[in-house]
PDB file of C-alpha atoms and ligand atoms in Angstrom:
ATOM      1  CA  UNK B   1      70.732 -10.985 -25.813  1.00 95.00           C
ATOM      2  CA  UNK B   2      69.835  -9.566 -22.395  1.00 97.00           C
ATOM      3  CA  UNK B   3      67.983  -6.246 -22.633  1.00 98.00           C
ATOM      4  CA  UNK B   4      67.483  -4.255 -19.436  1.00 97.00           C
ATOM      5  CA  UNK B   5      64.947  -1.416 -19.390  1.00 97.00           C
ATOM      6  CA  UNK B   6      66.178   1.181 -16.907  1.00 97.00           C
ATOM      7  CA  UNK B   7      63.297   2.536 -14.793  1.00 96.00           C
ATOM      8  CA  UNK B   8      61.836   5.083 -14.553  1.00 96.00           C
ATOM      9  CA  UNK B   9      62.059   6.376 -18.119  1.00 92.00           C
ATOM     10  CA  UNK B  10      59.838   7.981 -20.737  1.00 87.00           C
ATOM     11  CA  UNK B  11      57.087  10.585 -20.382  1.00 92.00           C
ATOM     12  CA  UNK B  12      57.118  12.696 -17.232  1.00 95.00           C
ATOM     13  CA  UNK B  13      53.989  14.287 -15.753  1.00 96.00           C
ATOM     14  CA  UNK B  14      54.793  17.654 -17.366  1.00 96.00           C
ATOM     15  CA  UNK B  15      54.851  16.113 -20.836  1.00 94.00           C
ATOM     16  CA  UNK B  16      51.663  14.120 -20.231  1.00 95.00           C
ATOM     17  CA  UNK B  17      49.910  17.272 -19.010  1.00 95.00           C
ATOM     18  CA  UNK B  18      51.010  19.360 -22.031  1.00 96.00           C
ATOM     19  CA  UNK B  19      50.037  16.617 -24.482  1.00 95.00           C
ATOM     20  CA  UNK B  20      46.648  15.918 -22.898  1.00 95.00           C
ATOM     21  CA  UNK B  21      45.768  19.614 -22.766  1.00 96.00           C
ATOM     22  CA  UNK B  22      46.727  20.121 -26.410  1.00 97.00           C
ATOM     23  CA  UNK B  23      44.844  17.067 -27.660  1.00 96.00           C
ATOM     24  CA  UNK B  24      41.746  18.085 -25.719  1.00 97.00           C
ATOM     25  CA  UNK B  25      41.873  21.620 -27.140  1.00 98.00           C
ATOM     26  CA  UNK B  26      42.163  20.164 -30.660  1.00 97.00           C
ATOM     27  CA  UNK B  27      39.228  17.813 -30.048  1.00 97.00           C
ATOM     28  CA  UNK B  28      36.969  20.470 -28.549  1.00 98.00           C
ATOM     29  CA  UNK B  29      37.791  23.104 -31.191  1.00 97.00           C
ATOM     30  CA  UNK B  30      37.821  21.284 -34.535  1.00 97.00           C
ATOM     31  CA  UNK B  31      37.220  24.478 -36.555  1.00 96.00           C
ATOM     32  CA  UNK B  32      39.656  26.799 -34.737  1.00 97.00           C
ATOM     33  CA  UNK B  33      43.188  27.633 -35.806  1.00 97.00           C
ATOM     34  CA  UNK B  34      45.508  26.289 -33.108  1.00 98.00           C
ATOM     35  CA  UNK B  35      49.142  27.402 -32.844  1.00 98.00           C
ATOM     36  CA  UNK B  36      52.053  26.050 -30.822  1.00 97.00           C
ATOM     37  CA  UNK B  37      54.390  28.818 -29.721  1.00 95.00           C
ATOM     38  CA  UNK B  38      57.352  26.398 -29.598  1.00 91.00           C
ATOM     39  CA  UNK B  39      57.842  22.640 -29.802  1.00 91.00           C
ATOM     40  CA  UNK B  40      55.255  21.565 -27.216  1.00 92.00           C
ATOM     41  CA  UNK B  41      57.751  18.997 -25.966  1.00 90.00           C
ATOM     42  CA  UNK B  42      61.172  18.228 -27.416  1.00 89.00           C
ATOM     43  CA  UNK B  43      60.340  15.205 -29.517  1.00 91.00           C
ATOM     44  CA  UNK B  44      60.026  15.163 -33.305  1.00 91.00           C
ATOM     45  CA  UNK B  45      57.606  12.234 -33.486  1.00 90.00           C
ATOM     46  CA  UNK B  46      55.255  13.888 -30.982  1.00 92.00           C
ATOM     47  CA  UNK B  47      55.476  17.149 -32.930  1.00 93.00           C
ATOM     48  CA  UNK B  48      54.832  15.401 -36.277  1.00 93.00           C
ATOM     49  CA  UNK B  49      51.716  13.837 -34.765  1.00 93.00           C
ATOM     50  CA  UNK B  50      50.413  17.191 -33.505  1.00 95.00           C
ATOM     51  CA  UNK B  51      51.095  18.840 -36.869  1.00 96.00           C
ATOM     52  CA  UNK B  52      49.209  15.993 -38.564  1.00 94.00           C
ATOM     53  CA  UNK B  53      46.153  17.106 -36.558  1.00 95.00           C
ATOM     54  CA  UNK B  54      46.323  20.499 -38.241  1.00 97.00           C
ATOM     55  CA  UNK B  55      48.030  22.247 -35.320  1.00 97.00           C
ATOM     56  CA  UNK B  56      50.525  24.838 -36.556  1.00 97.00           C
ATOM     57  CA  UNK B  57      53.977  25.571 -35.169  1.00 97.00           C
ATOM     58  CA  UNK B  58      55.056  29.213 -34.943  1.00 95.00           C
ATOM     59  CA  UNK B  59      58.630  29.486 -36.218  1.00 87.00           C
ATOM     60  CA  UNK B  60      61.026  32.425 -35.987  1.00 89.00           C
ATOM     61  CA  UNK B  61      60.254  35.740 -34.285  1.00 94.00           C
ATOM     62  CA  UNK B  62      57.278  35.084 -31.995  1.00 95.00           C
ATOM     63  CA  UNK B  63      56.066  38.674 -31.658  1.00 96.00           C
ATOM     64  CA  UNK B  64      56.149  39.219 -35.411  1.00 96.00           C
ATOM     65  CA  UNK B  65      54.335  35.933 -36.086  1.00 96.00           C
ATOM     66  CA  UNK B  66      51.732  36.664 -33.413  1.00 97.00           C
ATOM     67  CA  UNK B  67      51.113  40.134 -34.852  1.00 96.00           C
ATOM     68  CA  UNK B  68      49.832  38.407 -38.013  1.00 96.00           C
ATOM     69  CA  UNK B  69      47.406  36.149 -36.104  1.00 96.00           C
ATOM     70  CA  UNK B  70      44.013  37.745 -35.515  1.00 94.00           C
ATOM     71  CA  UNK B  71      42.027  34.789 -34.244  1.00 94.00           C
ATOM     72  CA  UNK B  72      42.864  31.408 -32.790  1.00 95.00           C
ATOM     73  CA  UNK B  73      44.240  29.527 -29.835  1.00 98.00           C
ATOM     74  CA  UNK B  74      47.887  29.857 -28.808  1.00 98.00           C
ATOM     75  CA  UNK B  75      49.398  26.995 -26.820  1.00 97.00           C
ATOM     76  CA  UNK B  76      52.661  27.535 -24.947  1.00 95.00           C
ATOM     77  CA  UNK B  77      55.249  24.789 -24.457  1.00 91.00           C
ATOM     78  CA  UNK B  78      55.833  22.763 -21.281  1.00 92.00           C
ATOM     79  CA  UNK B  79      59.186  24.562 -20.895  1.00 93.00           C
ATOM     80  CA  UNK B  80      57.749  28.008 -20.200  1.00 95.00           C
ATOM     81  CA  UNK B  81      57.468  31.234 -22.192  1.00 96.00           C
ATOM     82  CA  UNK B  82      59.188  34.631 -21.820  1.00 96.00           C
ATOM     83  CA  UNK B  83      56.911  37.085 -19.989  1.00 94.00           C
ATOM     84  CA  UNK B  84      56.874  39.713 -22.784  1.00 95.00           C
ATOM     85  CA  UNK B  85      55.441  37.115 -25.190  1.00 96.00           C
ATOM     86  CA  UNK B  86      52.727  36.068 -22.714  1.00 96.00           C
ATOM     87  CA  UNK B  87      51.887  39.770 -22.186  1.00 96.00           C
ATOM     88  CA  UNK B  88      51.648  40.317 -25.935  1.00 97.00           C
ATOM     89  CA  UNK B  89      49.281  37.356 -26.419  1.00 96.00           C
ATOM     90  CA  UNK B  90      47.021  38.754 -23.682  1.00 94.00           C
ATOM     91  CA  UNK B  91      47.237  42.263 -25.137  1.00 95.00           C
ATOM     92  CA  UNK B  92      46.157  40.904 -28.545  1.00 94.00           C
ATOM     93  CA  UNK B  93      43.260  39.121 -26.794  1.00 94.00           C
ATOM     94  CA  UNK B  94      44.166  35.791 -28.370  1.00 96.00           C
ATOM     95  CA  UNK B  95      43.091  32.690 -26.454  1.00 97.00           C
ATOM     96  CA  UNK B  96      46.055  31.453 -24.423  1.00 97.00           C
ATOM     97  CA  UNK B  97      46.498  27.883 -23.199  1.00 97.00           C
ATOM     98  CA  UNK B  98      49.501  27.724 -20.905  1.00 95.00           C
ATOM     99  CA  UNK B  99      51.003  24.224 -20.607  1.00 96.00           C
ATOM    100  CA  UNK B 100      54.062  25.311 -18.617  1.00 96.00           C
ATOM    101  CA  UNK B 101      55.105  22.402 -16.401  1.00 96.00           C
ATOM    102  CA  UNK B 102      54.473  23.129 -12.739  1.00 96.00           C
ATOM    103  CA  UNK B 103      58.131  22.352 -11.881  1.00 97.00           C
ATOM    104  CA  UNK B 104      59.275  25.034 -14.317  1.00 97.00           C
ATOM    105  CA  UNK B 105      56.714  27.465 -12.899  1.00 97.00           C
ATOM    106  CA  UNK B 106      57.682  26.586  -9.314  1.00 98.00           C
ATOM    107  CA  UNK B 107      61.342  27.411 -10.045  1.00 98.00           C
ATOM    108  CA  UNK B 108      60.351  30.720 -11.608  1.00 98.00           C
ATOM    109  CA  UNK B 109      58.185  31.545  -8.564  1.00 98.00           C
ATOM    110  CA  UNK B 110      61.123  30.808  -6.246  1.00 98.00           C
ATOM    111  CA  UNK B 111      63.365  33.067  -8.341  1.00 98.00           C
ATOM    112  CA  UNK B 112      60.819  35.920  -8.271  1.00 98.00           C
ATOM    113  CA  UNK B 113      60.689  35.634  -4.496  1.00 98.00           C
ATOM    114  CA  UNK B 114      64.479  35.489  -4.004  1.00 98.00           C
ATOM    115  CA  UNK B 115      65.024  38.465  -6.303  1.00 98.00           C
ATOM    116  CA  UNK B 116      63.488  40.674  -3.597  1.00 98.00           C
ATOM    117  CA  UNK B 117      66.707  40.361  -1.621  1.00 97.00           C
ATOM    118  CA  UNK B 118      69.450  38.930  -3.852  1.00 98.00           C
ATOM    119  CA  UNK B 119      70.640  38.229  -7.381  1.00 98.00           C
ATOM    120  CA  UNK B 120      70.318  34.854  -9.029  1.00 98.00           C
ATOM    121  CA  UNK B 121      72.937  32.523 -10.483  1.00 98.00           C
ATOM    122  CA  UNK B 122      71.048  30.307 -12.934  1.00 98.00           C
ATOM    123  CA  UNK B 123      72.650  27.156 -14.339  1.00 98.00           C
ATOM    124  CA  UNK B 124      70.918  26.508 -17.659  1.00 97.00           C
ATOM    125  CA  UNK B 125      71.265  25.862 -21.368  1.00 95.00           C
ATOM    126  CA  UNK B 126      71.612  29.057 -23.415  1.00 96.00           C
ATOM    127  CA  UNK B 127      68.755  29.390 -25.907  1.00 93.00           C
ATOM    128  CA  UNK B 128      66.625  26.650 -24.315  1.00 92.00           C
ATOM    129  CA  UNK B 129      62.992  27.835 -23.911  1.00 92.00           C
ATOM    130  CA  UNK B 130      63.035  27.230 -20.159  1.00 96.00           C
ATOM    131  CA  UNK B 131      66.188  29.319 -19.748  1.00 97.00           C
ATOM    132  CA  UNK B 132      64.749  32.039 -22.010  1.00 96.00           C
ATOM    133  CA  UNK B 133      61.529  32.127 -19.993  1.00 97.00           C
ATOM    134  CA  UNK B 134      63.458  32.321 -16.722  1.00 98.00           C
ATOM    135  CA  UNK B 135      65.867  35.016 -17.887  1.00 98.00           C
ATOM    136  CA  UNK B 136      62.912  37.155 -18.993  1.00 97.00           C
ATOM    137  CA  UNK B 137      61.952  37.629 -15.324  1.00 97.00           C
ATOM    138  CA  UNK B 138      64.786  40.055 -14.506  1.00 98.00           C
ATOM    139  CA  UNK B 139      68.193  41.392 -15.559  1.00 98.00           C
ATOM    140  CA  UNK B 140      69.462  40.281 -12.151  1.00 98.00           C
ATOM    141  CA  UNK B 141      69.508  36.625 -13.209  1.00 98.00           C
ATOM    142  CA  UNK B 142      72.906  35.513 -14.486  1.00 98.00           C
ATOM    143  CA  UNK B 143      72.902  32.527 -16.808  1.00 98.00           C
ATOM    144  CA  UNK B 144      75.915  30.273 -16.387  1.00 98.00           C
ATOM    145  CA  UNK B 145      76.732  27.126 -18.341  1.00 97.00           C
ATOM    146  CA  UNK B 146      80.071  26.267 -16.715  1.00 97.00           C
ATOM    147  CA  UNK B 147      82.681  27.333 -14.162  1.00 97.00           C
ATOM    148  CA  UNK B 148      84.245  29.758 -16.644  1.00 97.00           C
ATOM    149  CA  UNK B 149      80.992  31.749 -16.605  1.00 98.00           C
ATOM    150  CA  UNK B 150      81.017  31.771 -12.797  1.00 97.00           C
ATOM    151  CA  UNK B 151      84.499  33.272 -12.735  1.00 95.00           C
ATOM    152  CA  UNK B 152      83.138  36.457 -14.332  1.00 94.00           C
ATOM    153  CA  UNK B 153      80.714  37.152 -11.459  1.00 97.00           C
ATOM    154  CA  UNK B 154      81.339  39.354  -8.411  1.00 97.00           C
ATOM    155  CA  UNK B 155      81.955  36.812  -5.630  1.00 97.00           C
ATOM    156  CA  UNK B 156      81.320  39.225  -2.768  1.00 96.00           C
ATOM    157  CA  UNK B 157      77.575  39.893  -3.139  1.00 96.00           C
ATOM    158  CA  UNK B 158      74.530  37.828  -2.113  1.00 97.00           C
ATOM    159  CA  UNK B 159      73.076  35.336  -4.554  1.00 98.00           C
ATOM    160  CA  UNK B 160      70.693  32.420  -4.737  1.00 98.00           C
ATOM    161  CA  UNK B 161      71.793  29.592  -7.015  1.00 98.00           C
ATOM    162  CA  UNK B 162      69.263  27.449  -8.881  1.00 98.00           C
ATOM    163  CA  UNK B 163      69.422  25.309 -12.019  1.00 98.00           C
ATOM    164  CA  UNK B 164      67.165  24.596 -14.964  1.00 97.00           C
ATOM    165  CA  UNK B 165      64.946  21.579 -14.217  1.00 96.00           C
ATOM    166  CA  UNK B 166      66.782  19.211 -16.573  1.00 93.00           C
ATOM    167  CA  UNK B 167      70.462  19.837 -15.751  1.00 94.00           C
ATOM    168  CA  UNK B 168      72.754  16.901 -14.941  1.00 92.00           C
ATOM    169  CA  UNK B 169      73.254  15.912 -11.298  1.00 93.00           C
ATOM    170  CA  UNK B 170      77.015  15.779 -11.828  1.00 93.00           C
ATOM    171  CA  UNK B 171      77.118  19.278 -13.322  1.00 95.00           C
ATOM    172  CA  UNK B 172      75.053  20.675 -10.453  1.00 97.00           C
ATOM    173  CA  UNK B 173      77.457  19.038  -7.999  1.00 96.00           C
ATOM    174  CA  UNK B 174      80.510  20.465  -9.769  1.00 97.00           C
ATOM    175  CA  UNK B 175      79.046  23.979  -9.872  1.00 98.00           C
ATOM    176  CA  UNK B 176      77.787  23.981  -6.274  1.00 98.00           C
ATOM    177  CA  UNK B 177      81.199  22.791  -5.059  1.00 98.00           C
ATOM    178  CA  UNK B 178      82.855  25.668  -6.870  1.00 98.00           C
ATOM    179  CA  UNK B 179      80.338  28.182  -5.538  1.00 98.00           C
ATOM    180  CA  UNK B 180      80.656  26.940  -1.963  1.00 97.00           C
ATOM    181  CA  UNK B 181      84.444  27.219  -2.099  1.00 97.00           C
ATOM    182  CA  UNK B 182      84.731  30.528  -3.948  1.00 97.00           C
ATOM    183  CA  UNK B 183      81.709  32.736  -3.284  1.00 98.00           C
ATOM    184  CA  UNK B 184      80.984  34.603  -0.070  1.00 96.00           C
ATOM    185  CA  UNK B 185      77.225  34.194   0.349  1.00 97.00           C
ATOM    186  CA  UNK B 186      75.181  31.963  -1.943  1.00 98.00           C
ATOM    187  CA  UNK B 187      71.951  30.203  -1.049  1.00 98.00           C
ATOM    188  CA  UNK B 188      71.875  26.881  -2.909  1.00 98.00           C
ATOM    189  CA  UNK B 189      68.420  25.838  -4.151  1.00 98.00           C
ATOM    190  CA  UNK B 190      67.660  22.527  -5.839  1.00 96.00           C
ATOM    191  CA  UNK B 191      66.085  23.328  -9.209  1.00 97.00           C
ATOM    192  CA  UNK B 192      66.148  19.868 -10.754  1.00 96.00           C
ATOM    193  CA  UNK B 193      62.699  18.370 -11.239  1.00 96.00           C
ATOM    194  CA  UNK B 194      61.834  15.010  -9.718  1.00 95.00           C
ATOM    195  CA  UNK B 195      61.408  13.346 -13.121  1.00 95.00           C
ATOM    196  CA  UNK B 196      64.925  14.384 -14.211  1.00 94.00           C
ATOM    197  CA  UNK B 197      66.420  13.403 -10.852  1.00 95.00           C
ATOM    198  CA  UNK B 198      64.886   9.912 -10.845  1.00 96.00           C
ATOM    199  CA  UNK B 199      65.813   9.181 -14.474  1.00 96.00           C
ATOM    200  CA  UNK B 200      69.404  10.372 -13.953  1.00 95.00           C
ATOM    201  CA  UNK B 201      69.799   8.563 -10.626  1.00 96.00           C
ATOM    202  CA  UNK B 202      68.646   5.311 -12.244  1.00 97.00           C
ATOM    203  CA  UNK B 203      71.512   5.641 -14.762  1.00 97.00           C
ATOM    204  CA  UNK B 204      74.058   6.662 -12.113  1.00 95.00           C
ATOM    205  CA  UNK B 205      73.012   3.674  -9.975  1.00 96.00           C
ATOM    206  CA  UNK B 206      73.742   1.111 -12.699  1.00 96.00           C
ATOM    207  CA  UNK B 207      75.966  -1.507 -11.070  1.00 94.00           C
ATOM    208  CA  UNK B 208      76.173  -4.154 -13.785  1.00 94.00           C
ATOM    209  CA  UNK B 209      78.382  -3.853 -16.832  1.00 95.00           C
ATOM    210  CA  UNK B 210      76.606  -3.546 -20.165  1.00 98.00           C
ATOM    211  CA  UNK B 211      78.085  -3.804 -23.644  1.00 98.00           C
ATOM    212  CA  UNK B 212      76.049  -0.737 -24.515  1.00 98.00           C
ATOM    213  CA  UNK B 213      73.615   1.733 -22.973  1.00 98.00           C
ATOM    214  CA  UNK B 214      71.090   3.126 -25.455  1.00 98.00           C
ATOM    215  CA  UNK B 215      69.451   6.476 -24.666  1.00 98.00           C
ATOM    216  CA  UNK B 216      66.410   7.208 -26.843  1.00 98.00           C
ATOM    217  CA  UNK B 217      65.679  10.914 -27.167  1.00 97.00           C
ATOM    218  CA  UNK B 218      65.325  13.831 -29.511  1.00 95.00           C
ATOM    219  CA  UNK B 219      68.330  15.947 -30.506  1.00 94.00           C
ATOM    220  CA  UNK B 220      66.573  18.938 -28.866  1.00 90.00           C
ATOM    221  CA  UNK B 221      65.823  17.204 -25.573  1.00 91.00           C
ATOM    222  CA  UNK B 222      67.882  18.760 -22.785  1.00 88.00           C
ATOM    223  CA  UNK B 223      67.047  16.020 -20.272  1.00 92.00           C
ATOM    224  CA  UNK B 224      67.748  13.302 -22.874  1.00 94.00           C
ATOM    225  CA  UNK B 225      71.184  14.722 -23.688  1.00 94.00           C
ATOM    226  CA  UNK B 226      72.014  14.979 -19.991  1.00 92.00           C
ATOM    227  CA  UNK B 227      71.019  11.321 -19.520  1.00 96.00           C
ATOM    228  CA  UNK B 228      73.377  10.473 -22.369  1.00 97.00           C
ATOM    229  CA  UNK B 229      76.254  12.367 -20.681  1.00 95.00           C
ATOM    230  CA  UNK B 230      75.709  10.305 -17.527  1.00 95.00           C
ATOM    231  CA  UNK B 231      75.368   7.057 -19.482  1.00 97.00           C
ATOM    232  CA  UNK B 232      78.745   7.708 -21.152  1.00 97.00           C
ATOM    233  CA  UNK B 233      80.319   7.806 -17.684  1.00 93.00           C
ATOM    234  CA  UNK B 234      79.083   4.250 -17.219  1.00 94.00           C
ATOM    235  CA  UNK B 235      80.608   2.804 -20.406  1.00 93.00           C
ATOM    236  CA  UNK B 236      79.686   2.580 -24.065  1.00 97.00           C
ATOM    237  CA  UNK B 237      76.583   4.607 -24.795  1.00 98.00           C
ATOM    238  CA  UNK B 238      74.729   5.888 -27.850  1.00 98.00           C
ATOM    239  CA  UNK B 239      72.001   8.505 -28.276  1.00 98.00           C
ATOM    240  CA  UNK B 240      69.364   7.763 -30.904  1.00 98.00           C
ATOM    241  CA  UNK B 241      65.942   9.130 -31.788  1.00 96.00           C
ATOM    242  CA  UNK B 242      64.740   5.994 -33.604  1.00 96.00           C
ATOM    243  CA  UNK B 243      65.625   2.309 -34.094  1.00 97.00           C
ATOM    244  CA  UNK B 244      66.321   3.282 -37.734  1.00 96.00           C
ATOM    245  CA  UNK B 245      69.708   4.651 -36.640  1.00 97.00           C
ATOM    246  CA  UNK B 246      70.824   1.170 -35.501  1.00 98.00           C
ATOM    247  CA  UNK B 247      72.520  -1.410 -37.700  1.00 95.00           C
ATOM    248  CA  UNK B 248      72.753  -5.199 -37.653  1.00 95.00           C
ATOM    249  CA  UNK B 249      76.128  -5.338 -35.828  1.00 96.00           C
ATOM    250  CA  UNK B 250      74.369  -4.301 -32.609  1.00 97.00           C
ATOM    251  CA  UNK B 251      72.656  -7.695 -32.545  1.00 95.00           C
ATOM    252  CA  UNK B 252      76.017  -9.362 -31.804  1.00 96.00           C
ATOM    253  CA  UNK B 253      76.137  -7.723 -28.339  1.00 98.00           C
ATOM    254  CA  UNK B 254      75.176  -9.695 -25.232  1.00 97.00           C
ATOM    255  CA  UNK B 255      73.955  -7.133 -22.701  1.00 98.00           C
ATOM    256  CA  UNK B 256      72.221  -3.866 -23.480  1.00 98.00           C
ATOM    257  CA  UNK B 257      70.553  -1.357 -21.142  1.00 98.00           C
ATOM    258  CA  UNK B 258      68.065   1.144 -22.496  1.00 98.00           C
ATOM    259  CA  UNK B 259      66.569   4.368 -21.183  1.00 98.00           C
ATOM    260  CA  UNK B 260      64.761   7.349 -22.686  1.00 97.00           C
ATOM    261  CA  UNK B 261      64.143  11.063 -22.261  1.00 96.00           C
ATOM    262  CA  UNK B 262      61.121  12.485 -20.448  1.00 95.00           C
ATOM    263  CA  UNK B 263      59.574  13.454 -23.807  1.00 94.00           C
ATOM    264  CA  UNK B 264      60.203  10.135 -25.610  1.00 95.00           C
ATOM    265  CA  UNK B 265      57.041   8.131 -26.385  1.00 94.00           C
ATOM    266  CA  UNK B 266      57.233   4.576 -24.994  1.00 93.00           C
ATOM    267  CA  UNK B 267      56.576   3.089 -28.430  1.00 93.00           C
ATOM    268  CA  UNK B 268      59.968   4.359 -29.699  1.00 95.00           C
ATOM    269  CA  UNK B 269      61.720   2.352 -26.985  1.00 96.00           C
ATOM    270  CA  UNK B 270      59.564  -0.686 -27.773  1.00 95.00           C
ATOM    271  CA  UNK B 271      60.588  -0.382 -31.429  1.00 96.00           C
ATOM    272  CA  UNK B 272      64.273  -0.382 -30.435  1.00 97.00           C
ATOM    273  CA  UNK B 273      63.668  -3.547 -28.406  1.00 97.00           C
ATOM    274  CA  UNK B 274      61.743  -5.117 -31.325  1.00 96.00           C
ATOM    275  CA  UNK B 275      64.729  -4.372 -33.567  1.00 97.00           C
ATOM    276  CA  UNK B 276      67.292  -5.779 -31.119  1.00 97.00           C
ATOM    277  CA  UNK B 277      65.273  -8.981 -30.765  1.00 96.00           C
ATOM    278  CA  UNK B 278      64.766  -9.281 -34.508  1.00 95.00           C
ATOM    279  CA  UNK B 279      60.994  -8.959 -34.060  1.00 95.00           C
ATOM    280  CA  UNK B 280      58.490  -7.218 -36.272  1.00 93.00           C
ATOM    281  CA  UNK B 281      58.591  -3.455 -35.594  1.00 92.00           C
ATOM    282  CA  UNK B 282      55.245  -2.486 -34.107  1.00 85.00           C
ATOM    283  CA  UNK B 283      53.644   0.902 -34.696  1.00 80.00           C
ATOM    284  CA  UNK B 284      52.304   1.741 -31.266  1.00 68.00           C
ATOM    285  CA  UNK B 285      50.219   4.575 -29.895  1.00 66.00           C
ATOM    286  CA  UNK B 286      52.064   7.860 -29.438  1.00 68.00           C
ATOM    287  CA  UNK B 287      50.209   8.990 -26.363  1.00 64.00           C
TER     288      UNK B 287
HETATM  289  S1  SF4 P   1      61.304  17.127 -17.487  1.00 65.74           S
HETATM  290 FE1  SF4 P   1      60.646  17.938 -15.482  1.00 65.74          FE
HETATM  291  S2  SF4 P   1      60.378  20.128 -15.808  1.00 65.74           S
HETATM  292 FE2  SF4 P   1      60.428  19.185 -17.850  1.00 65.74          FE
HETATM  293  S3  SF4 P   1      58.289  18.807 -18.326  1.00 65.74           S
HETATM  294 FE3  SF4 P   1      59.052  16.945 -17.348  1.00 65.74          FE
HETATM  295  S4  SF4 P   1      58.560  17.165 -15.146  1.00 65.74           S
HETATM  296 FE4  SF4 P   1      58.393  19.184 -16.114  1.00 65.74          FE
END
């Protein structure tokens, strides 16, 4: 069987930064209670590892949960945090470690600047932490997920358009085409991060035919799911979080390509390859 690893894939700089910061905080503060405000990154195996170090995940209503914490270190996720929650942590004088990825922060800074003169059309995923953090900036940011949402907006006023960092290239193209043809005055800003762009472009650029493209990612990973959408345009594709979801019939295929989300540890991909080759499954380092 020929197995092609699509490159680049796996951890982006934002994930590495968030993980390194969190592990260092754990190491330097062995006695402190440490809390993650959300999934640090969207990967279950990474989260299980962090929880195994005694780090706690805050579930449910953040403000209510924080009101019951009197001492400890609060770590935000790489995807950003709504401003009212950051303000509350500071107000409560809890120690705050912000791991927001600089691409996410850069997009929010652009939006804050553009809001001085226009409203914002924001292409994002409803309920995703990055979208929630961005929408918390102002009521003049309109979240859209598709063209139907765009149709509800006043087309005569001035806007800037920007997307969440992990949106699909094809979706951005579809939406910007619609905006250009139907709205009067919209400044188009590229919001996709470099890591997402390069991983998606590598899938879009696939020239050879494969029996199957495997995308390894977590069910919560926005960039992983977008990679999967693009992979499906190229032929047969599956989205898995672990080699354990595969079965023996896959070993009858001749050509397989494999890629992974920006929050997928490399060892999960190696395990998939071990499985496909009939090798012993190695437990590798998460970081
Ligand atoms: S996918 Fe992009 S925006 Fe998200 S953490 Fe990685 S580099 Fe940052």
